[in-house]
Amino acid sequence: MVEYTYLIVNLPAGTTREVARQIMTEHAEYGGWELHTVRVHRDGRRRIQLRKKIIRQRSTLRSHT
């Protein structure tokens, strides 16, 4: 089963679509985040939810008993 961690980005009213796209692109390129949801409120605020897979590492050491 895949597990995710989430990041919420709130942008104020008046933020252009281009600026919102730039912010999401930077998070994707440099942080490994992917877009999950975008909610645009009636007053123009945006709530962007990004997610990133949680990668669990397994131990490669085995006991020799």
Short mmCIF file of C-alpha atoms in Angstrom, two decimals:
data_model
loop_
_atom_site.label_atom_id
_atom_site.label_comp_id
_atom_site.label_asym_id
_atom_site.label_seq_id
_atom_site.Cartn_x
_atom_site.Cartn_y
_atom_site.Cartn_z
CA MET A 1 0.00 0.00 0.00
CA VAL A 2 1.32 3.44 -0.95
CA GLU A 3 1.51 6.05 1.79
CA TYR A 4 1.71 9.79 1.23
CA THR A 5 2.66 12.87 3.18
CA TYR A 6 0.77 16.08 2.38
CA LEU A 7 1.67 19.75 2.10
CA ILE A 8 -0.97 22.50 2.10
CA VAL A 9 -0.16 25.73 0.27
CA ASN A 10 -2.58 28.63 0.81
CA LEU A 11 -2.40 31.46 -1.69
CA PRO A 12 -4.17 34.78 -1.09
CA ALA A 13 -6.82 36.28 -3.34
CA GLY A 14 -5.28 38.13 -6.25
CA THR A 15 -2.56 35.55 -6.84
CA THR A 16 -2.42 34.97 -10.57
CA ARG A 17 -2.72 31.56 -12.14
CA GLU A 18 0.83 31.97 -13.49
CA VAL A 19 2.27 32.60 -10.00
CA ALA A 20 0.34 29.62 -8.59
CA ARG A 21 1.71 27.44 -11.41
CA GLN A 22 5.24 28.65 -10.69
CA ILE A 23 4.95 27.81 -6.99
CA MET A 24 3.61 24.32 -7.73
CA THR A 25 6.33 23.72 -10.36
CA GLU A 26 9.09 24.64 -7.90
CA HIS A 27 7.67 22.29 -5.25
CA ALA A 28 7.48 19.50 -7.84
CA GLU A 29 10.97 19.99 -9.27
CA TYR A 30 12.90 20.61 -6.07
CA GLY A 31 10.83 18.82 -3.45
CA GLY A 32 9.37 15.86 -5.33
CA TRP A 33 5.78 16.93 -4.63
CA GLU A 34 2.85 16.17 -6.94
CA LEU A 35 -0.47 17.95 -7.22
CA HIS A 36 -3.32 16.32 -5.33
CA THR A 37 -6.11 18.94 -5.22
CA VAL A 38 -6.70 22.62 -5.88
CA ARG A 39 -9.62 24.51 -4.38
CA VAL A 40 -10.38 28.04 -5.53
CA HIS A 41 -12.66 29.83 -3.08
CA ARG A 42 -15.28 32.38 -4.14
CA ASP A 43 -13.16 35.24 -2.80
CA GLY A 44 -10.20 34.16 -4.97
CA ARG A 45 -8.09 32.37 -2.36
CA ARG A 46 -6.49 29.11 -3.47
CA ARG A 47 -5.86 26.06 -1.30
CA ILE A 48 -3.41 23.71 -2.99
CA GLN A 49 -2.77 20.25 -1.59
CA LEU A 50 0.43 18.55 -2.71
CA ARG A 51 1.50 15.02 -1.86
CA LYS A 52 4.70 12.98 -1.84
CA LYS A 53 5.15 9.23 -1.50
CA ILE A 54 6.61 8.00 1.75
CA ILE A 55 9.37 5.57 0.93
CA ARG A 56 10.06 3.11 3.70
CA GLN A 57 13.49 1.53 3.62
CA ARG A 58 13.88 -2.05 4.64
CA SER A 59 16.92 -3.25 6.50
CA THR A 60 19.31 -5.21 4.29
CA LEU A 61 21.05 -6.75 7.28
CA ARG A 62 20.20 -10.33 8.11
CA SER A 63 20.93 -12.10 11.33
CA HIS A 64 23.31 -15.02 11.00
CA THR A 65 21.79 -17.42 13.53
#
